Coordinates of C-alpha atoms in Angstrom, one line a residue:
M16 CA -19.8 2.8 -8.1
R17 CA -21.7 4.2 -5.6
T18 CA -19.5 5.1 -3.4
L19 CA -17.3 7.1 -6.3
I20 CA -20.7 8.8 -6.8
Q21 CA -21.5 9.2 -3.4
A22 CA -17.9 11.8 -2.9
L23 CA -18.1 12.7 -6.3
R24 CA -21.3 14.4 -4.2
T25 CA -19.0 16.2 -2.0
K26 CA -17.4 19.2 -2.1
E27 CA -14.6 18.1 0.1
L28 CA -14.0 14.6 -1.6
R29 CA -14.6 16.3 -4.9
N30 CA -12.2 19.1 -4.1
K31 CA -9.8 15.9 -3.1
I32 CA -10.5 13.2 -6.1
L33 CA -9.0 16.1 -8.3
F34 CA -6.4 16.8 -6.5
V35 CA -5.1 13.4 -7.1
L36 CA -5.9 13.5 -11.1
F37 CA -3.8 16.6 -11.3
M38 CA -0.7 14.9 -9.2
I39 CA -1.1 11.8 -11.4
L40 CA -1.4 13.2 -14.8
I41 CA 2.5 15.6 -13.1
Y42 CA 3.4 12.1 -13.1
R43 CA 3.2 11.3 -16.4
I44 CA 3.2 14.3 -18.1
G45 CA 7.7 13.5 -16.5
S46 CA 8.3 9.9 -17.4
F47 CA 7.9 11.1 -20.8
I48 CA 10.5 13.5 -20.8
P49 CA 13.5 12.4 -21.4
T50 CA 16.9 12.8 -19.3
P51 CA 19.4 15.2 -20.4
G52 CA 22.0 14.0 -22.4
V53 CA 19.9 11.4 -23.1
D54 CA 20.2 10.1 -27.7
Y55 CA 15.8 9.8 -27.4
T56 CA 16.0 8.2 -30.8
A57 CA 17.6 6.2 -30.4
V58 CA 16.8 5.8 -26.5
H59 CA 13.1 5.0 -28.5
D60 CA 14.9 2.1 -31.9
C61 CA 16.0 0.7 -28.3
V62 CA 12.3 0.1 -27.4
T63 CA 11.1 -0.8 -30.5
T64 CA 13.4 -3.7 -31.8
M65 CA 13.6 -5.1 -28.3
S66 CA 10.8 -8.5 -27.1
G67 CA 9.1 -8.4 -24.2
S68 CA 10.8 -9.6 -20.9
S69 CA 9.7 -11.0 -18.1
Q70 CA 7.7 -8.9 -15.2
E71 CA 9.8 -10.4 -12.4
N72 CA 12.8 -9.6 -12.5
F73 CA 15.1 -6.5 -11.2
I74 CA 14.8 -4.5 -14.3
G75 CA 10.5 -5.5 -15.3
L76 CA 10.0 -4.3 -11.6
V77 CA 11.3 -1.1 -12.2
N78 CA 10.4 -0.6 -15.0
L79 CA 6.9 -1.6 -14.0
F80 CA 6.3 0.8 -11.2
S81 CA 8.1 3.9 -13.0
G82 CA 5.3 3.3 -15.8
G83 CA 7.9 1.7 -18.5
S84 CA 10.1 5.5 -17.5
L85 CA 13.0 2.8 -16.7
L86 CA 13.4 2.3 -20.6
Q87 CA 13.2 6.1 -21.6
L88 CA 15.9 6.5 -19.5
S89 CA 13.3 9.7 -19.1
I90 CA 13.2 11.7 -15.5
F91 CA 11.2 9.8 -13.9
A92 CA 13.1 6.6 -15.0
L93 CA 13.4 5.2 -11.4
G94 CA 9.8 5.9 -10.5
V95 CA 8.8 5.1 -7.0
T96 CA 11.0 1.7 -6.8
P97 CA 13.8 4.1 -4.2
Y98 CA 10.8 4.7 -1.7
I99 CA 9.7 1.4 -1.7
T100 CA 13.1 0.0 -1.1
A101 CA 14.3 2.5 1.1
S102 CA 11.1 1.9 3.3
I103 CA 11.2 -1.7 3.3
V104 CA 15.1 -1.6 4.6
V105 CA 13.3 1.0 7.6
Q106 CA 11.2 -1.1 8.6
L107 CA 13.7 -4.0 8.7
L108 CA 16.5 -2.2 10.9
R109 CA 13.7 -2.0 13.8
V110 CA 15.0 -5.4 14.3
V111 CA 18.7 -4.9 14.5
I112 CA 18.6 -1.0 16.1
P113 CA 16.8 -0.5 19.3
R114 CA 17.4 2.8 18.8
F115 CA 14.4 2.4 15.8
E116 CA 12.1 0.2 17.3
Q117 CA 11.5 2.8 20.4
L118 CA 10.8 5.0 18.3
H119 CA 8.4 2.5 16.8
R120 CA 6.3 2.6 19.6
E121 CA 7.1 6.2 20.7
G122 CA 4.0 6.9 18.4
Q123 CA 3.3 9.7 15.8
S124 CA 6.1 11.7 17.2
G125 CA 8.1 8.6 16.3
E126 CA 7.0 8.0 13.4
A127 CA 7.7 10.7 11.7
K128 CA 10.9 10.5 13.2
L129 CA 11.1 7.0 11.2
T130 CA 10.3 9.4 7.9
E131 CA 12.5 11.1 7.8
Y132 CA 14.8 8.7 7.9
T133 CA 13.3 7.1 4.9
R134 CA 13.5 9.6 3.2
W135 CA 17.1 10.2 3.8
V136 CA 17.3 7.1 2.8
T137 CA 15.5 7.3 -0.3
I138 CA 17.6 10.1 -1.9
G139 CA 21.0 7.8 -0.9
L140 CA 19.5 4.7 -3.1
A141 CA 18.5 7.6 -5.8
L142 CA 21.8 8.3 -6.4
L143 CA 23.0 4.6 -6.0
Q144 CA 20.1 3.1 -9.1
S145 CA 20.2 6.6 -11.2
A146 CA 24.8 5.4 -11.1
T147 CA 23.9 2.0 -11.9
I148 CA 20.9 2.4 -14.6
I149 CA 23.5 5.5 -16.5
V150 CA 26.0 2.8 -16.4
T151 CA 24.1 -0.1 -18.0
A152 CA 22.8 2.1 -21.0
R153 CA 26.3 3.2 -21.8
S154 CA 27.1 -0.9 -22.4
G155 CA 23.9 -1.9 -23.1
A156 CA 23.0 -4.1 -20.7
L157 CA 19.5 -2.1 -20.4
F158 CA 18.4 -2.8 -23.5
N159 CA 19.7 -6.4 -23.6
Y160 CA 22.7 -5.9 -25.8
M161 CA 20.3 -4.8 -28.1
C162 CA 21.5 -1.6 -28.5
S163 CA 23.8 0.8 -27.3
N164 CA 25.7 4.2 -27.9
V165 CA 21.3 5.8 -26.3
I166 CA 24.0 8.7 -24.2
A167 CA 25.6 10.7 -27.0
D168 CA 28.0 12.7 -24.7
D169 CA 29.4 10.1 -21.7
S170 CA 31.6 12.6 -20.7
P171 CA 31.8 12.6 -16.8
I172 CA 30.1 16.6 -16.0
T173 CA 27.0 14.5 -19.0
I174 CA 27.0 11.4 -15.9
I175 CA 26.7 13.6 -13.3
V176 CA 24.5 16.0 -14.5
M177 CA 21.7 12.9 -15.5
I178 CA 22.4 11.7 -11.9
L179 CA 21.8 14.7 -9.7
V180 CA 18.0 14.8 -12.5
M181 CA 17.7 11.6 -11.5
T182 CA 17.5 11.9 -7.8
G183 CA 16.1 15.2 -7.9
A184 CA 12.7 13.8 -9.9
T185 CA 12.8 10.8 -7.6
G186 CA 12.5 13.0 -4.8
L187 CA 9.8 15.3 -6.3
I188 CA 7.8 11.8 -7.2
M189 CA 8.3 10.9 -3.2
W190 CA 6.8 14.9 -2.5
M191 CA 3.9 13.8 -4.3
A192 CA 3.7 11.1 -3.4
E193 CA 3.2 12.8 0.8
L194 CA 0.8 15.1 -1.1
I195 CA -1.5 13.0 -2.4
T196 CA -1.3 11.0 1.0
D197 CA -2.0 14.0 3.1
K198 CA -4.2 16.1 0.3
G199 CA -6.1 13.4 -1.7
I200 CA -7.2 10.1 -1.0
G201 CA -5.5 6.5 -0.8
N202 CA -1.4 5.9 -0.1
G203 CA 0.0 8.0 -2.1
M204 CA 2.7 5.5 -3.4
S205 CA 0.6 3.0 -3.2
V206 CA -1.5 5.0 -6.4
L207 CA 1.1 6.4 -8.2
I208 CA 2.0 2.4 -8.4
F209 CA -1.3 1.3 -9.8
I210 CA -0.7 4.1 -12.3
S211 CA 1.8 3.1 -13.7
I212 CA 0.7 -0.5 -13.9
C213 CA -2.6 0.0 -15.2
S214 CA -0.6 3.3 -18.1
G215 CA 1.4 0.5 -20.3
F216 CA -1.1 -2.8 -19.6
L217 CA -3.8 -2.6 -22.4
T218 CA -0.7 -2.1 -24.4
N219 CA 1.4 -4.5 -23.6
L220 CA -1.8 -7.4 -23.6
W221 CA -2.1 -6.1 -26.9
N222 CA 0.9 -7.2 -28.6
I223 CA -0.4 -10.8 -26.9
H224 CA -2.7 -10.8 -29.8
D225 CA -0.1 -9.7 -32.0
E226 CA 1.4 -12.4 -31.2
T227 CA -0.4 -14.7 -31.7
N228 CA -3.0 -13.4 -34.5
G229 CA -6.0 -14.7 -33.3
W230 CA -8.8 -13.8 -30.9
V231 CA -8.2 -18.0 -28.7
K232 CA -4.9 -17.4 -26.9
F233 CA -5.6 -13.7 -26.8
G234 CA -8.9 -14.4 -24.9
V235 CA -7.4 -17.3 -22.7
V236 CA -5.1 -14.4 -21.7
V237 CA -7.7 -11.9 -20.5
G238 CA -10.1 -14.9 -19.5
V239 CA -7.5 -15.8 -16.7
F240 CA -7.1 -12.5 -15.3
I241 CA -10.2 -11.8 -14.8
V242 CA -10.8 -15.1 -12.5
I243 CA -7.6 -15.4 -10.5
L244 CA -8.5 -10.1 -9.9
I245 CA -12.1 -11.7 -8.3
F246 CA -10.2 -14.6 -6.5
V247 CA -7.4 -11.5 -5.2
D248 CA -10.2 -9.6 -4.3
Y249 CA -12.1 -12.5 -2.8
V250 CA -9.1 -13.5 -0.9
E251 CA -7.6 -9.9 0.8
L252 CA -10.8 -9.3 2.1
C253 CA -11.1 -13.1 3.8
Q254 CA -9.8 -12.3 8.1
R255 CA -9.1 -14.4 10.4
R256 CA -11.1 -12.6 13.4
I257 CA -10.1 -13.8 16.9
P258 CA -12.4 -12.9 19.7
V259 CA -11.8 -10.0 22.1
Q260 CA -13.3 -8.7 25.1
Y261 CA -12.8 -6.3 27.9
T262 CA -12.8 -6.4 31.5
R263 CA -14.8 -3.7 33.5
R264 CA -13.5 -0.8 35.5
M265 CA -15.4 1.4 37.1
I266 CA -14.2 5.2 37.0
G267 CA -15.7 7.6 39.3
R268 CA -19.4 6.5 39.4
K269 CA -19.7 4.6 36.4
M270 CA -19.1 1.8 34.9
Y271 CA -16.4 1.0 31.3
G272 CA -15.9 -1.7 29.4
G273 CA -17.1 -5.0 29.1
S274 CA -17.7 -5.0 25.4
S275 CA -16.7 -7.9 22.7
T276 CA -14.9 -6.7 19.7
Y277 CA -12.1 -9.1 17.5
L278 CA -8.5 -8.9 16.3
P279 CA -8.6 -9.2 12.3
M280 CA -5.3 -10.9 10.7
K281 CA -5.3 -11.1 7.0
I282 CA -4.3 -14.6 5.4
N283 CA -1.6 -12.2 3.4
M284 CA -0.3 -10.4 6.1
S285 CA 3.2 -9.7 4.3
G286 CA 1.4 -8.4 1.5
V287 CA 3.3 -7.7 -1.7
I288 CA 6.3 -7.6 -0.2
P289 CA 7.6 -11.7 -0.7
P290 CA 7.2 -11.6 -4.9
I291 CA 9.5 -8.5 -5.4
F292 CA 11.8 -9.1 -2.3
A293 CA 12.9 -12.6 -4.1
A294 CA 12.6 -11.5 -7.6
S295 CA 15.1 -9.1 -6.6
I296 CA 17.8 -11.2 -4.7
L297 CA 17.2 -13.7 -8.0
S298 CA 18.0 -10.9 -10.2
V299 CA 22.1 -10.3 -9.1
P300 CA 23.6 -13.0 -10.3
T301 CA 22.2 -11.7 -13.8
L302 CA 23.3 -8.1 -12.9
I303 CA 27.0 -9.6 -11.8
A304 CA 27.4 -12.2 -14.3
Q305 CA 27.0 -8.7 -17.4
F306 CA 30.8 -8.3 -16.1
G307 CA 31.8 -11.2 -17.1
S308 CA 32.8 -13.4 -19.4
S309 CA 30.2 -15.0 -22.1
D310 CA 32.3 -18.1 -22.4
Q311 CA 33.3 -18.6 -19.0
S312 CA 31.1 -21.6 -17.4
W313 CA 29.3 -20.3 -14.5
V314 CA 28.0 -17.2 -16.6
K315 CA 26.2 -19.8 -18.8
W316 CA 25.3 -21.4 -16.6
I317 CA 23.4 -18.4 -14.9
N318 CA 21.5 -17.3 -18.2
T319 CA 20.5 -20.3 -18.7
N320 CA 19.5 -21.3 -15.3
L321 CA 18.3 -17.5 -14.4
G322 CA 18.1 -15.2 -16.8
S323 CA 14.5 -17.1 -18.0
S324 CA 11.7 -16.6 -14.7
T325 CA 10.1 -20.4 -16.7
T326 CA 13.6 -22.0 -15.8
V327 CA 13.1 -24.5 -13.4
W328 CA 16.0 -23.2 -11.5
Y329 CA 14.7 -20.1 -11.3
I330 CA 10.7 -21.1 -10.0
V331 CA 12.4 -23.9 -7.0
L332 CA 14.5 -20.7 -5.7
Y333 CA 11.1 -17.8 -6.5
S334 CA 9.4 -20.5 -4.4
V335 CA 11.5 -21.0 -1.9
M336 CA 12.2 -17.5 -1.4
I337 CA 8.6 -16.8 -1.3
V338 CA 7.9 -18.8 1.6
F339 CA 10.7 -17.6 3.6
F340 CA 10.0 -14.0 3.2
T341 CA 6.4 -14.4 3.6
F342 CA 7.4 -15.5 7.5
F343 CA 10.5 -13.3 7.5
Y344 CA 8.0 -10.2 7.0
T345 CA 5.6 -10.6 8.7
S346 CA 8.0 -11.7 12.4
V347 CA 9.3 -8.5 11.7
T348 CA 5.9 -5.9 10.9
F349 CA 3.7 -8.5 13.5
N350 CA 5.1 -8.8 16.9
P351 CA 2.5 -11.1 18.9
E352 CA 4.4 -9.8 22.5
E353 CA 3.7 -6.4 21.5
V354 CA 0.6 -7.2 20.2
A355 CA -0.4 -9.4 23.6
D356 CA 1.1 -6.9 26.1
D357 CA -1.3 -4.0 25.0
M358 CA -4.0 -5.9 25.1
K359 CA -3.9 -7.1 28.4
Q360 CA -2.2 -2.9 29.5
Y361 CA -5.9 -2.3 28.0
G362 CA -7.5 -5.3 29.8
G363 CA -8.6 -7.2 26.9
F364 CA -8.3 -10.6 27.0
I365 CA -9.4 -14.1 24.6
P366 CA -11.9 -15.8 25.5
G367 CA -9.8 -18.9 27.2
I368 CA -6.7 -18.0 26.8
R369 CA -4.5 -16.4 29.7
A370 CA -3.4 -12.8 28.9
G371 CA -0.1 -11.8 28.8
R372 CA 1.7 -15.2 27.0
A373 CA -0.3 -17.2 26.9
T374 CA -1.9 -15.0 24.9
A375 CA 1.3 -13.9 22.6
E376 CA 2.1 -17.8 22.0
Y377 CA -1.7 -18.3 20.7
L378 CA -1.9 -15.1 18.1
N379 CA 1.4 -16.9 16.9
Y380 CA 0.1 -19.8 17.0
V381 CA -2.7 -18.3 14.5
V382 CA -0.1 -16.7 12.3
N383 CA 1.5 -19.9 11.3
R384 CA -1.0 -21.6 10.0
L385 CA -1.7 -17.3 8.1
N386 CA 1.3 -17.3 7.2
T387 CA 1.0 -21.0 6.2
V388 CA -1.8 -20.2 3.7
G389 CA -0.6 -16.5 2.7
A390 CA 2.3 -18.6 1.2
I391 CA 0.3 -20.7 -0.9
Y392 CA -1.6 -17.9 -2.4
I393 CA 1.1 -16.0 -3.3
L394 CA 3.5 -18.8 -4.8
F395 CA 0.0 -19.7 -6.5
V396 CA -0.9 -16.3 -7.7
A397 CA 3.1 -15.8 -8.7
L398 CA 3.4 -18.9 -10.7
I399 CA 0.0 -18.3 -12.9
P400 CA 1.5 -16.3 -15.3
T401 CA 5.2 -18.8 -15.9
V402 CA 2.1 -21.5 -16.6
L403 CA 0.5 -20.0 -18.8
I404 CA 3.8 -19.3 -21.4
K405 CA 4.2 -22.0 -21.2
A406 CA 1.0 -23.6 -21.6
L407 CA 0.5 -20.9 -25.1
N408 CA 4.0 -21.0 -26.0
L409 CA 4.4 -17.4 -25.6
N410 CA 7.4 -15.2 -26.0
T411 CA 6.1 -11.4 -24.8
A412 CA 5.7 -12.1 -21.6
L413 CA 2.1 -11.6 -20.4
P414 CA 1.5 -7.6 -18.7
F415 CA 0.1 -9.3 -15.3
G416 CA 2.5 -11.0 -12.8
G417 CA 2.3 -12.6 -9.8
T418 CA 3.3 -8.8 -7.6
T419 CA 1.0 -6.8 -10.5
I420 CA -1.8 -8.7 -10.0
L421 CA -1.6 -8.7 -6.6
I422 CA -0.6 -4.8 -6.3
I423 CA -4.3 -4.2 -8.0
A424 CA -6.0 -5.5 -6.1
G425 CA -4.7 -4.2 -2.1
V426 CA -4.3 -0.8 -4.1
G427 CA -7.7 -0.3 -5.7
L428 CA -9.8 -2.1 -2.6
D429 CA -7.7 0.2 0.0
T430 CA -8.3 3.4 -2.0
L431 CA -11.8 2.2 -2.2
R432 CA -11.7 1.6 1.7
Q433 CA -10.8 5.1 2.3
A434 CA -12.5 6.3 -0.4
K435 CA -16.3 5.2 1.4
A436 CA -13.9 6.4 5.1
Q437 CA -14.0 9.6 4.2
T438 CA -17.4 9.7 2.5
E439 CA -19.2 8.8 5.5
Q440 CA -17.2 10.6 8.4
F441 CA -18.1 14.5 5.9
Q442 CA -21.1 12.1 6.2
Y443 CA -21.6 12.1 9.5
E444 CA -19.7 15.2 10.4
R445 CA -21.9 16.5 8.3
F446 CA -25.1 15.7 10.4
L447 CA -24.0 16.6 13.8
T448 CA -22.7 20.6 12.3
A449 CA -26.1 20.5 12.1
T450 CA -28.6 23.8 13.1
D451 CA -31.7 22.7 15.6
P452 CA -34.3 24.7 14.1
D453 CA -35.3 24.7 17.4
D454 CA -31.7 27.1 18.1
E455 CA -32.7 29.1 14.5
D456 CA -36.1 29.9 16.0
D457 CA -34.1 30.7 19.7
D458 CA -31.1 33.5 17.3
K459 CA -33.5 34.7 15.5
D460 CA -35.9 35.4 18.8
K461 CA -32.6 36.6 20.6
K462 CA -31.5 38.9 17.9
A463 CA -35.2 40.6 17.4
G464 CA -34.9 41.6 21.4
K465 CA -37.7 38.7 22.2
D466 CA -37.4 37.8 25.8
D467 CA -39.7 35.3 26.5
D468 CA -39.9 33.1 29.1
T469 CA -41.1 30.9 27.2
T470 CA -37.8 31.1 26.0
S471 CA -35.8 31.1 27.7
D472 CA -37.1 27.9 29.5
D473 CA -36.6 25.7 26.5
A474 CA -32.7 25.6 26.6
P475 CA -32.1 25.2 29.7
A476 CA -34.9 22.5 29.5
I477 CA -33.6 20.8 26.2
S478 CA -30.4 21.0 27.9
A479 CA -31.1 18.5 30.8
A480 CA -33.3 16.5 28.0
S481 CA -30.1 15.6 25.9
D482 CA -28.6 15.6 29.0
K483 CA -30.9 12.7 30.7
D484 CA -30.4 11.0 27.0
K485 CA -26.9 10.4 27.3
T486 CA -27.0 9.7 30.6
A487 CA -29.6 7.4 29.2
S488 CA -27.1 6.4 25.9
V489 CA -24.6 5.1 28.4
S490 CA -26.2 3.5 30.9
D491 CA -28.2 1.5 28.6
D492 CA -25.4 -0.8 28.9
S493 CA -25.8 -4.6 29.7
D494 CA -22.1 -4.4 31.9
S495 CA -23.8 -0.8 34.6
D496 CA -25.2 -1.8 37.8
D497 CA -28.3 0.1 38.9
S498 CA -26.7 1.8 40.9
S499 CA -25.4 4.2 37.8
D500 CA -29.3 4.6 36.2
D501 CA -30.4 6.4 39.6
D502 CA -27.1 8.6 39.9
S503 CA -27.9 9.2 36.4
D504 CA -31.7 10.3 37.2
D505 CA -30.3 12.3 39.8
D506 CA -28.0 14.6 38.0
A507 CA -30.7 14.8 35.2
V508 CA -33.0 16.0 38.1
A509 CA -31.0 18.5 39.6
S510 CA -29.8 19.8 35.5
T511 CA -33.8 20.4 34.8
K512 CA -34.7 22.2 38.7

């Protein structure tokens, strides 16, 4: 709360917050604009008659990330899902394509090129996903076959127009997210996902109260959500700090380095990616089964064992995939050998560990231990909704799943952290750019044409004193030699003269 108040008091940050709110307003308005060719009345009736479905299948995830726009077939039906998928694909391709890894190491120019590739992949995925959504909506599979005829005119021209409109809207969302990142606070995509989740959270939560017709189960669900959210916030802030020291280097006549710092490593290094990947892969058999006959044995087995997130087979496969993707995605995003080489290049080392290969092996050992704890942590958070549904005998899906809680906690903490950092940055810049009263007097004297010797002598004295303070602050380091102090004093005396 203190960070928010300080941000609102700063004009620059206040403008950024207002810009983010304006982008969010446009995003929410677009979520209610129906796609041309869709019978909005029929879609509304379908959504009303549908029972709550699990948030942990692929359709549920897409609908979650779009703020409910998917089941409404609005122009923003895809939401940020294509961009998220494209970003993950480009990251994974770094392992397969050496060119992508080379671009990643080139710094800002390489990252700009990777961002361009991500945009093109996003458009391609938007075309594919919009076509899939329209086909499933025509067949009724999107609404669990509870209704159909949501598309009044299913001519090829109408279908093509709907696909192009959804794809163009996805490009608009991508552009809005990048604007939020550049001119606002926080990561644009993360902010839009956060808003999408929160938009339907209270409504879905109140549906549990209507189903149970009482306050006991409703209070249990709310209490569990608050406890889990606090637990997730605590774990996400936990770090394994590896101490790092830098050797001293002589540059000219001054000594640099010799400082001590640490390498922060989170417990959950893979973030929210493992449950998203697991739910997406487990939804593939269900989507394939929709094209088969309901009388076939394999279709019955898939619908019975993988059609719901509360079945034993689904829970087992879901858990195994979460563990696998926790280790796999961390191995892609964190390279111990690269970190060890960078530390060695800049003269850094871990106390008690030799620089180079030994450091890489030690980092790999620490990462594996953290991944083990992180996988257990993600499993615990992801499976709690399933346990609650079983324990409370609910027919409505919980408004919060493992993915939802991880996103809410992660995005909230990251946005607050960036807001605090930008607030401190503006305060620091304001302090540095503040005009010294003595300098103001000097300027007034110069403008008035007063050539006072005292004033002219004060300026070099202040400059010399500031140079001496700067030299003293550098030479006051515990790792500096006495010779550097003498040289600094001589320079200060010379500048005073």
